[in-house]
Amino acid sequence: IIVDTGTTTIELVRNLTELQGLTIITSDLEIASLAERTLPNSQTFFLGGYIRPGHRYSNGITVLRALSELNADKAFISTTGFSPEGGFTTETFDQAEIKATYARRASTSYVLMDLSKTAVVALPSFLGVDDVDGIVTERPFPAEMADRIKKANPEIELIS
């Protein structure tokens, strides 16, 4: 599985302790360390590169090059902002390209987000609603927004 950087994806990894035999692909130092400590029967593949100043993840062309040679069953991607019509957004163009590549390198992709992200739109978009298989949230979307999401992608799973 590919696990993106972020607090929501850290929570995902914290909840994987019952699983064995996973290969976790990540560019997040904290996620790599957590997986190594708490998933002893799994492997962690760290996507190296330059560490973004002030953050705990690598980014840039090195991450993209490593991803070009990898395949995953699932990708779990975080987002800075979201709207049903505009899709998912993030803070930097480098991160946007990496997140889009995560989705392309996995058979299925899920965006993990808390509903506060629906009030935020960042500059670079990285995926549309029709580019992902599911959205995982801490509680259900409001009905009107869920309808707009389903209109954009009738096959999408909304998981809360």
PDB file of C-alpha atoms in Angstrom:
ATOM      1  CA  ILE A   1       0.000   0.000   0.000  1.00  0.00           C
ATOM      2  CA  ILE A   2       1.047   3.584  -0.601  1.00  0.00           C
ATOM      3  CA  VAL A   3       0.550   5.848   2.402  1.00  0.00           C
ATOM      4  CA  ASP A   4       0.774   9.599   1.841  1.00  0.00           C
ATOM      5  CA  THR A   5       2.070  12.109   4.354  1.00  0.00           C
ATOM      6  CA  GLY A   6      -0.220  13.693   6.950  1.00  0.00           C
ATOM      7  CA  THR A   7      -1.893  13.334  10.326  1.00  0.00           C
ATOM      8  CA  THR A   8      -4.868  11.439   8.906  1.00  0.00           C
ATOM      9  CA  THR A   9      -2.644   8.876   7.219  1.00  0.00           C
ATOM     10  CA  ILE A  10      -0.642   8.469  10.441  1.00  0.00           C
ATOM     11  CA  GLU A  11      -3.916   7.448  12.097  1.00  0.00           C
ATOM     12  CA  LEU A  12      -4.454   4.899   9.322  1.00  0.00           C
ATOM     13  CA  VAL A  13      -1.067   3.293  10.024  1.00  0.00           C
ATOM     14  CA  ARG A  14      -1.799   3.250  13.771  1.00  0.00           C
ATOM     15  CA  ASN A  15      -4.841   1.115  12.960  1.00  0.00           C
ATOM     16  CA  LEU A  16      -3.018  -1.464  10.829  1.00  0.00           C
ATOM     17  CA  THR A  17      -1.372  -3.333  13.717  1.00  0.00           C
ATOM     18  CA  GLU A  18      -3.549  -6.449  13.291  1.00  0.00           C
ATOM     19  CA  LEU A  19      -2.429  -6.892   9.668  1.00  0.00           C
ATOM     20  CA  GLN A  20       0.665  -8.798   8.644  1.00  0.00           C
ATOM     21  CA  GLY A  21       2.705  -9.029   5.491  1.00  0.00           C
ATOM     22  CA  LEU A  22       2.085  -5.513   4.228  1.00  0.00           C
ATOM     23  CA  THR A  23       4.531  -3.508   2.186  1.00  0.00           C
ATOM     24  CA  ILE A  24       4.085   0.157   3.060  1.00  0.00           C
ATOM     25  CA  ILE A  25       5.409   2.673   0.551  1.00  0.00           C
ATOM     26  CA  THR A  26       5.731   6.209   1.915  1.00  0.00           C
ATOM     27  CA  SER A  27       7.693   9.440   1.689  1.00  0.00           C
ATOM     28  CA  ASP A  28       6.773  10.407   5.255  1.00  0.00           C
ATOM     29  CA  LEU A  29       9.516   9.908   7.865  1.00  0.00           C
ATOM     30  CA  GLU A  30       7.055   9.632  10.748  1.00  0.00           C
ATOM     31  CA  ILE A  31       4.896   7.064   8.938  1.00  0.00           C
ATOM     32  CA  ALA A  32       7.969   5.020   7.961  1.00  0.00           C
ATOM     33  CA  SER A  33       9.194   5.048  11.574  1.00  0.00           C
ATOM     34  CA  LEU A  34       5.748   4.184  12.963  1.00  0.00           C
ATOM     35  CA  ALA A  35       5.323   1.301  10.504  1.00  0.00           C
ATOM     36  CA  GLU A  36       8.780  -0.041  11.300  1.00  0.00           C
ATOM     37  CA  ARG A  37       8.019   0.015  15.052  1.00  0.00           C
ATOM     38  CA  THR A  38       4.422  -1.235  15.066  1.00  0.00           C
ATOM     39  CA  LEU A  39       4.219  -3.575  12.061  1.00  0.00           C
ATOM     40  CA  PRO A  40       7.095  -6.005  12.624  1.00  0.00           C
ATOM     41  CA  ASN A  41       5.817  -8.529  10.077  1.00  0.00           C
ATOM     42  CA  SER A  42       5.582  -5.943   7.308  1.00  0.00           C
ATOM     43  CA  GLN A  43       8.091  -4.121   5.130  1.00  0.00           C
ATOM     44  CA  THR A  44       8.497  -0.380   4.768  1.00  0.00           C
ATOM     45  CA  PHE A  45       9.766   1.162   1.538  1.00  0.00           C
ATOM     46  CA  PHE A  46      10.830   4.774   2.059  1.00  0.00           C
ATOM     47  CA  LEU A  47      10.686   7.067  -0.963  1.00  0.00           C
ATOM     48  CA  GLY A  48      13.794   9.150  -0.376  1.00  0.00           C
ATOM     49  CA  GLY A  49      14.640  12.572  -1.666  1.00  0.00           C
ATOM     50  CA  TYR A  50      14.968  16.058  -0.322  1.00  0.00           C
ATOM     51  CA  ILE A  51      13.198  16.673   2.959  1.00  0.00           C
ATOM     52  CA  ARG A  52      10.805  19.606   2.660  1.00  0.00           C
ATOM     53  CA  PRO A  53      12.036  22.274   5.091  1.00  0.00           C
ATOM     54  CA  GLY A  54       9.874  22.397   8.209  1.00  0.00           C
ATOM     55  CA  HIS A  55       8.146  19.103   7.375  1.00  0.00           C
ATOM     56  CA  ARG A  56       8.857  15.416   7.864  1.00  0.00           C
ATOM     57  CA  TYR A  57       8.556  14.100   4.330  1.00  0.00           C
ATOM     58  CA  SER A  58      10.613  13.877   1.186  1.00  0.00           C
ATOM     59  CA  ASN A  59       9.531  15.374  -2.103  1.00  0.00           C
ATOM     60  CA  GLY A  60      10.755  16.188  -5.560  1.00  0.00           C
ATOM     61  CA  ILE A  61      11.881  14.304  -8.627  1.00  0.00           C
ATOM     62  CA  THR A  62      13.575  11.496  -6.666  1.00  0.00           C
ATOM     63  CA  VAL A  63      10.247  10.465  -5.151  1.00  0.00           C
ATOM     64  CA  LEU A  64       8.596  10.544  -8.575  1.00  0.00           C
ATOM     65  CA  ARG A  65      11.369   8.469 -10.142  1.00  0.00           C
ATOM     66  CA  ALA A  66      11.110   5.806  -7.433  1.00  0.00           C
ATOM     67  CA  LEU A  67       7.328   5.699  -7.845  1.00  0.00           C
ATOM     68  CA  SER A  68       7.644   5.154 -11.590  1.00  0.00           C
ATOM     69  CA  GLU A  69       9.016   1.674 -10.879  1.00  0.00           C
ATOM     70  CA  LEU A  70       6.509   0.651  -8.207  1.00  0.00           C
ATOM     71  CA  ASN A  71       3.016  -0.806  -8.245  1.00  0.00           C
ATOM     72  CA  ALA A  72       0.629  -0.990  -5.306  1.00  0.00           C
ATOM     73  CA  ASP A  73      -2.746  -2.496  -4.570  1.00  0.00           C
ATOM     74  CA  LYS A  74      -4.034   0.574  -2.735  1.00  0.00           C
ATOM     75  CA  ALA A  75      -3.057   4.193  -2.214  1.00  0.00           C
ATOM     76  CA  PHE A  76      -4.195   6.229   0.781  1.00  0.00           C
ATOM     77  CA  ILE A  77      -3.813   9.913  -0.030  1.00  0.00           C
ATOM     78  CA  SER A  78      -4.296  12.996   2.141  1.00  0.00           C
ATOM     79  CA  THR A  79      -5.579  16.371   1.004  1.00  0.00           C
ATOM     80  CA  THR A  80      -5.455  19.996   2.102  1.00  0.00           C
ATOM     81  CA  GLY A  81      -8.759  20.986   0.522  1.00  0.00           C
ATOM     82  CA  PHE A  82     -11.730  19.533  -1.323  1.00  0.00           C
ATOM     83  CA  SER A  83     -14.818  20.432  -3.304  1.00  0.00           C
ATOM     84  CA  PRO A  84     -16.957  18.015  -5.326  1.00  0.00           C
ATOM     85  CA  GLU A  85     -16.532  20.065  -8.491  1.00  0.00           C
ATOM     86  CA  GLY A  86     -12.895  21.124  -8.062  1.00  0.00           C
ATOM     87  CA  GLY A  87     -11.589  17.904  -6.563  1.00  0.00           C
ATOM     88  CA  PHE A  88      -8.671  17.607  -4.184  1.00  0.00           C
ATOM     89  CA  THR A  89      -6.040  20.280  -3.590  1.00  0.00           C
ATOM     90  CA  THR A  90      -2.767  20.540  -1.693  1.00  0.00           C
ATOM     91  CA  GLU A  91      -0.145  23.078  -0.605  1.00  0.00           C
ATOM     92  CA  THR A  92       2.560  22.757  -3.275  1.00  0.00           C
ATOM     93  CA  PHE A  93       2.893  21.776  -6.917  1.00  0.00           C
ATOM     94  CA  ASP A  94       5.514  19.140  -5.971  1.00  0.00           C
ATOM     95  CA  GLN A  95       3.083  17.510  -3.568  1.00  0.00           C
ATOM     96  CA  ALA A  96       0.272  17.701  -6.133  1.00  0.00           C
ATOM     97  CA  GLU A  97       2.344  15.734  -8.646  1.00  0.00           C
ATOM     98  CA  ILE A  98       3.380  13.145  -6.057  1.00  0.00           C
ATOM     99  CA  LYS A  99      -0.210  12.637  -4.853  1.00  0.00           C
ATOM    100  CA  ALA A 100      -1.488  12.236  -8.418  1.00  0.00           C
ATOM    101  CA  THR A 101       1.278   9.719  -9.077  1.00  0.00           C
ATOM    102  CA  TYR A 102       0.310   7.765  -5.951  1.00  0.00           C
ATOM    103  CA  ALA A 103      -3.162   7.310  -7.427  1.00  0.00           C
ATOM    104  CA  ARG A 104      -1.777   6.267 -10.829  1.00  0.00           C
ATOM    105  CA  ARG A 105       0.577   3.662  -9.324  1.00  0.00           C
ATOM    106  CA  ALA A 106      -2.165   1.914  -7.304  1.00  0.00           C
ATOM    107  CA  SER A 107      -5.009  -0.338  -8.436  1.00  0.00           C
ATOM    108  CA  THR A 108      -7.410   1.498  -6.125  1.00  0.00           C
ATOM    109  CA  SER A 109      -7.027   4.852  -4.423  1.00  0.00           C
ATOM    110  CA  TYR A 110      -8.692   6.460  -1.447  1.00  0.00           C
ATOM    111  CA  VAL A 111      -8.475  10.006  -0.163  1.00  0.00           C
ATOM    112  CA  LEU A 112      -8.494  10.266   3.634  1.00  0.00           C
ATOM    113  CA  MET A 113      -9.746  13.571   4.995  1.00  0.00           C
ATOM    114  CA  ASP A 114     -11.635  15.193   7.800  1.00  0.00           C
ATOM    115  CA  LEU A 115     -14.656  17.223   6.793  1.00  0.00           C
ATOM    116  CA  SER A 116     -12.966  20.502   7.740  1.00  0.00           C
ATOM    117  CA  LYS A 117     -11.098  20.150   4.404  1.00  0.00           C
ATOM    118  CA  THR A 118     -14.324  20.996   2.548  1.00  0.00           C
ATOM    119  CA  ALA A 119     -13.941  24.599   3.689  1.00  0.00           C
ATOM    120  CA  VAL A 120     -10.450  24.891   2.129  1.00  0.00           C
ATOM    121  CA  VAL A 121      -9.292  25.192  -1.466  1.00  0.00           C
ATOM    122  CA  ALA A 122      -5.547  25.322  -2.085  1.00  0.00           C
ATOM    123  CA  LEU A 123      -3.954  26.410  -5.358  1.00  0.00           C
ATOM    124  CA  PRO A 124      -2.785  23.177  -6.998  1.00  0.00           C
ATOM    125  CA  SER A 125      -5.347  20.475  -7.711  1.00  0.00           C
ATOM    126  CA  PHE A 126      -4.096  16.910  -7.897  1.00  0.00           C
ATOM    127  CA  LEU A 127      -7.123  14.651  -8.470  1.00  0.00           C
ATOM    128  CA  GLY A 128     -10.770  14.981  -9.347  1.00  0.00           C
ATOM    129  CA  VAL A 129     -13.593  13.073  -7.694  1.00  0.00           C
ATOM    130  CA  ASP A 130     -13.720  10.790 -10.729  1.00  0.00           C
ATOM    131  CA  ASP A 131     -10.024   9.859 -10.259  1.00  0.00           C
ATOM    132  CA  VAL A 132     -10.462   8.065  -6.915  1.00  0.00           C
ATOM    133  CA  ASP A 133     -12.290   4.954  -5.775  1.00  0.00           C
ATOM    134  CA  GLY A 134     -13.280   6.257  -2.373  1.00  0.00           C
ATOM    135  CA  ILE A 135     -13.199   9.060   0.171  1.00  0.00           C
ATOM    136  CA  VAL A 136     -12.742   8.184   3.836  1.00  0.00           C
ATOM    137  CA  THR A 137     -13.968  10.716   6.416  1.00  0.00           C
ATOM    138  CA  GLU A 138     -14.472  10.799  10.177  1.00  0.00           C
ATOM    139  CA  ARG A 139     -18.252  11.202   9.755  1.00  0.00           C
ATOM    140  CA  PRO A 140     -20.644  11.175   6.781  1.00  0.00           C
ATOM    141  CA  PHE A 141     -20.695  14.039   4.319  1.00  0.00           C
ATOM    142  CA  PRO A 142     -23.740  16.307   4.566  1.00  0.00           C
ATOM    143  CA  ALA A 143     -26.435  14.897   2.237  1.00  0.00           C
ATOM    144  CA  GLU A 144     -26.226  17.751  -0.282  1.00  0.00           C
ATOM    145  CA  MET A 145     -22.461  17.391  -0.645  1.00  0.00           C
ATOM    146  CA  ALA A 146     -22.678  13.582  -0.850  1.00  0.00           C
ATOM    147  CA  ASP A 147     -25.169  14.007  -3.716  1.00  0.00           C
ATOM    148  CA  ARG A 148     -22.763  16.346  -5.540  1.00  0.00           C
ATOM    149  CA  ILE A 149     -19.913  13.860  -5.087  1.00  0.00           C
ATOM    150  CA  LYS A 150     -22.039  10.964  -6.371  1.00  0.00           C
ATOM    151  CA  LYS A 151     -23.093  13.089  -9.344  1.00  0.00           C
ATOM    152  CA  ALA A 152     -19.413  13.592 -10.229  1.00  0.00           C
ATOM    153  CA  ASN A 153     -18.587   9.885  -9.698  1.00  0.00           C
ATOM    154  CA  PRO A 154     -21.530   7.479  -9.236  1.00  0.00           C
ATOM    155  CA  GLU A 155     -19.122   4.593  -8.456  1.00  0.00           C
ATOM    156  CA  ILE A 156     -17.235   6.295  -5.614  1.00  0.00           C
ATOM    157  CA  GLU A 157     -17.343   4.820  -2.098  1.00  0.00           C
ATOM    158  CA  LEU A 158     -18.045   7.297   0.685  1.00  0.00           C
ATOM    159  CA  ILE A 159     -16.669   5.683   3.833  1.00  0.00           C
ATOM    160  CA  SER A 160     -17.085   7.119   7.330  1.00  0.00           C
TER     161      SER A 160
END
